[in-house]
Short mmCIF file of C-alpha atoms in Angstrom, two decimals:
data_model
loop_
_atom_site.label_atom_id
_atom_site.label_comp_id
_atom_site.label_asym_id
_atom_site.label_seq_id
_atom_site.Cartn_x
_atom_site.Cartn_y
_atom_site.Cartn_z
CA GLU O 55 39.92 -34.62 -14.06
CA SER O 56 40.95 -32.97 -10.83
CA ASP O 57 41.20 -29.61 -12.62
CA VAL O 58 37.74 -30.08 -14.08
CA ALA O 59 36.34 -31.16 -10.74
CA GLU O 60 38.02 -28.21 -9.07
CA LEU O 61 36.67 -25.83 -11.73
CA GLU O 62 33.18 -27.28 -11.32
CA LYS O 63 33.42 -26.97 -7.57
CA LYS O 64 34.57 -23.35 -7.85
CA ALA O 65 31.81 -22.61 -10.35
CA GLU O 66 29.21 -24.13 -8.04
CA GLU O 67 30.58 -22.16 -5.09
CA ASN O 68 30.53 -18.96 -7.16
CA LEU O 69 26.99 -19.70 -8.27
CA LEU O 70 25.88 -20.34 -4.69
CA MET O 71 27.58 -17.13 -3.58
CA LEU O 72 25.84 -15.24 -6.38
CA CYS O 73 22.46 -16.72 -5.41
CA GLU O 74 22.99 -15.82 -1.77
CA GLU O 75 24.10 -12.32 -2.71
CA LYS O 76 21.04 -11.96 -4.94
CA GLU O 77 18.76 -13.05 -2.10
CA ARG O 78 20.40 -10.57 0.27
CA GLU O 79 20.04 -7.79 -2.27
CA GLN O 80 16.39 -8.72 -2.88
CA GLU O 81 15.68 -8.60 0.84
CA LYS O 82 17.36 -5.20 1.04
CA LEU O 83 15.30 -4.05 -1.93
CA TYR O 84 12.04 -5.28 -0.38
CA GLU O 85 12.92 -3.58 2.91
CA LEU O 86 13.77 -0.30 1.19
CA LYS O 87 10.55 -0.43 -0.83
CA ARG O 88 8.56 -1.07 2.33
CA GLU O 89 10.20 1.90 4.04
CA VAL O 90 9.55 4.17 1.08
CA LEU O 91 5.90 3.12 0.87
CA LEU O 92 5.45 3.60 4.61
CA ARG O 93 7.03 7.06 4.49
CA GLU O 94 4.85 8.06 1.55
CA ARG O 95 1.76 6.78 3.33
CA GLU O 96 2.65 8.62 6.55
CA GLN O 97 3.28 11.81 4.60
CA ARG O 98 -0.09 11.54 2.83
CA LEU O 99 -1.85 10.89 6.12
CA GLU O 100 -0.14 13.89 7.71
CA GLU O 101 -1.17 16.07 4.77
CA ALA O 102 -4.76 14.85 5.01
CA LEU O 103 -4.77 15.50 8.76
CA ASP O 104 -3.38 19.02 8.23
CA LYS O 105 -6.09 19.75 5.65
CA GLN O 106 -8.78 18.44 7.98
CA MET O 107 -7.45 20.57 10.82
CA GLU O 108 -7.43 23.58 8.50
CA VAL O 109 -11.07 23.02 7.52
CA LEU O 110 -12.37 22.07 10.96
CA SER O 111 -10.60 24.68 13.14
CA PRO O 112 -12.98 27.55 12.18
CA LEU O 113 -15.94 25.34 13.04
CA VAL O 114 -14.88 24.87 16.67
CA SER O 115 -16.36 28.24 17.74
CA VAL O 116 -19.58 27.56 15.80
CA LEU O 117 -19.76 24.11 17.40
CA GLY O 118 -19.71 25.63 20.90
CA CYS O 119 -22.59 27.94 20.00
CA PHE O 120 -24.48 25.02 18.42
CA LYS O 121 -23.99 22.90 21.56
CA GLU O 122 -25.40 25.64 23.76
CA GLN O 123 -28.39 26.13 21.49
CA TYR O 124 -28.99 22.39 21.36
CA LYS O 125 -28.81 22.10 25.15
CA SER O 126 -31.29 24.94 25.45
CA PHE O 127 -33.58 23.26 22.94
CA ALA O 128 -33.29 19.91 24.74
CA ALA O 129 -34.05 21.53 28.11
CA SER O 130 -37.09 23.27 26.63
CA LEU O 131 -38.27 20.04 25.09
CA ASP O 132 -37.83 18.16 28.39
CA ALA O 133 -39.68 20.89 30.29
CA THR O 134 -42.65 20.73 27.93
CA ARG O 135 -42.63 16.99 27.33
CA HIS O 136 -45.67 16.41 29.51
CA GLU O 137 -47.58 18.85 27.29
CA LEU O 138 -46.70 17.10 24.02
CA PRO O 139 -49.56 15.09 22.54
CA MET O 140 -48.75 12.23 20.18
CA SER O 141 -49.77 14.06 17.02
CA ASN O 142 -48.93 17.69 17.86
CA ILE O 143 -46.11 19.65 19.50
CA HIS O 144 -47.07 22.40 21.92
CA ILE O 145 -45.56 25.71 20.86
CA GLU O 146 -45.71 28.72 23.09
CA GLY O 147 -46.21 32.01 21.33
CA ASP O 148 -46.77 32.64 17.65
CA LYS O 149 -46.52 29.52 15.50
CA PRO O 150 -45.24 31.28 12.31
CA THR O 151 -42.49 33.01 14.34
CA TYR O 152 -41.45 29.69 15.85
CA LEU O 153 -41.40 28.04 12.42
CA ASP O 154 -39.35 30.95 10.99
CA GLU O 155 -36.82 30.56 13.82
CA MET O 156 -36.64 26.80 13.27
CA GLN O 157 -36.15 27.40 9.52
CA LYS O 158 -33.19 29.72 10.28
CA GLN O 159 -31.60 27.16 12.62
CA LEU O 160 -32.07 24.36 10.08
CA THR O 161 -30.54 26.53 7.34
CA ILE O 162 -27.49 27.26 9.52
CA THR O 163 -27.11 23.55 10.28
CA GLN O 164 -27.42 22.67 6.59
CA GLU O 165 -24.77 25.26 5.64
CA LEU O 166 -22.35 23.93 8.29
CA LEU O 167 -22.84 20.38 7.08
CA ALA O 168 -22.37 21.47 3.45
CA GLU O 169 -19.07 23.15 4.37
CA VAL O 170 -17.71 20.11 6.17
CA MET O 171 -18.94 17.18 4.06
CA PRO O 172 -17.55 18.02 0.57
CA SER O 173 -14.01 18.35 1.89
CA TYR O 174 -14.23 14.91 3.49
CA SER O 175 -15.53 13.30 0.33
CA GLU O 176 -12.82 14.98 -1.77
CA GLU O 177 -10.11 13.84 0.65
CA SER O 178 -11.51 10.30 0.65
CA ALA O 179 -11.57 10.21 -3.13
CA LYS O 180 -7.95 11.44 -3.27
CA ALA O 181 -6.87 8.87 -0.69
CA CYS O 182 -8.65 6.12 -2.64
CA THR O 183 -6.90 7.17 -5.85
CA VAL O 184 -3.52 7.23 -4.12
CA LEU O 185 -4.11 3.77 -2.63
CA LYS O 186 -5.05 2.38 -6.05
CA ASP O 187 -1.87 3.90 -7.52
CA ILE O 188 0.23 2.34 -4.75
CA LYS O 189 -1.40 -1.05 -5.34
CA GLU O 190 -0.74 -0.84 -9.08
CA MET O 191 2.89 0.20 -8.51
CA SER O 192 3.48 -2.66 -6.09
CA GLN O 193 1.97 -5.15 -8.54
CA GLU O 194 4.19 -3.82 -11.33
CA LEU O 195 7.27 -4.01 -9.10
CA ASP O 196 6.35 -7.57 -8.15
CA LYS O 197 6.05 -8.54 -11.81
CA GLU O 198 9.40 -6.89 -12.59
CA LEU O 199 11.06 -8.74 -9.74
CA GLN O 200 9.61 -12.04 -10.92
CA ARG O 201 10.86 -11.33 -14.44
CA SER O 202 14.32 -10.43 -13.11
CA PHE O 203 14.45 -13.58 -11.00
CA THR O 204 13.45 -15.70 -14.01
CA GLN O 205 16.15 -14.01 -16.09
CA VAL O 206 18.76 -14.69 -13.39
CA GLN O 207 17.68 -18.35 -13.22
CA ASN O 208 17.88 -18.64 -17.02
CA LEU O 209 21.29 -16.99 -17.00
CA SER O 210 22.46 -19.37 -14.27
CA TYR O 211 21.19 -22.30 -16.29
CA GLU O 212 22.98 -21.07 -19.41
CA VAL O 213 26.24 -20.51 -17.46
CA SER O 214 26.05 -24.02 -15.95
CA LYS O 215 25.33 -25.48 -19.37
CA GLU O 216 28.24 -23.62 -20.97
CA ILE O 217 30.62 -24.67 -18.19
CA SER O 218 29.52 -28.29 -18.56
CA LEU O 219 29.96 -28.19 -22.32
CA HIS O 220 33.33 -26.49 -21.94
CA ASN O 221 34.45 -29.10 -19.41
CA GLN O 222 33.20 -31.91 -21.66
CA SER O 223 35.14 -30.44 -24.57
CA ILE O 224 38.31 -30.25 -22.47
CA CYS O 225 37.84 -33.84 -21.32
CA GLU O 226 37.30 -35.01 -24.91
CA ASP O 227 40.47 -33.21 -26.01
CA ASN O 228 42.53 -34.60 -23.11
CA TYR O 229 41.26 -38.21 -22.98
CA GLY O 230 39.81 -38.79 -26.40
CA LEU O 231 36.25 -39.27 -27.56
CA ASP O 232 36.18 -43.05 -26.97
CA VAL O 233 37.12 -42.77 -23.29
CA VAL O 234 34.67 -39.93 -22.62
CA LYS O 235 31.79 -41.83 -24.28
CA HIS O 236 32.05 -44.50 -21.60
CA TRP O 237 31.71 -41.86 -18.89
CA TYR O 238 28.43 -40.56 -20.26
CA PHE O 239 26.98 -43.61 -22.01
CA ASN O 240 27.39 -46.91 -20.22
#
């Protein structure tokens, strides 16, 4: 009986040690996964930032020119504000020439916006796709971990069951079936 009790105690201690080791390993695994995901995310963000800098750096000089032209336009508008009726805008000089100049400025603005906007939408779409992939991967990993944990629990159950049956068999051999019956069935 003392041998059986000692074997059971050792088995329980080994099982507890295995469970604790498994928990430590799982925590390490979660931490490593978190680090990998964070590094991948930082790398993607850096790549996106580099691409944005690449696209936007040529526009800095154009932006300065645009700011100056806008300031000039705003100053002109402020200077002539008292002349603006509610339904019409006062235009000095030839109206068709003014409209042609406005058409050119609007075309330039439209081209600049067309250059900048598609790259942002493409980058956003790529980032969205990457985020969806990361979410799917994390869900799959979570499912795999749950399956592994269930398998470990089932294995632990089977080991405990086998040890109990083995111990019962040893007790039956050592003490006889009649004595052991009284232990289990009062």
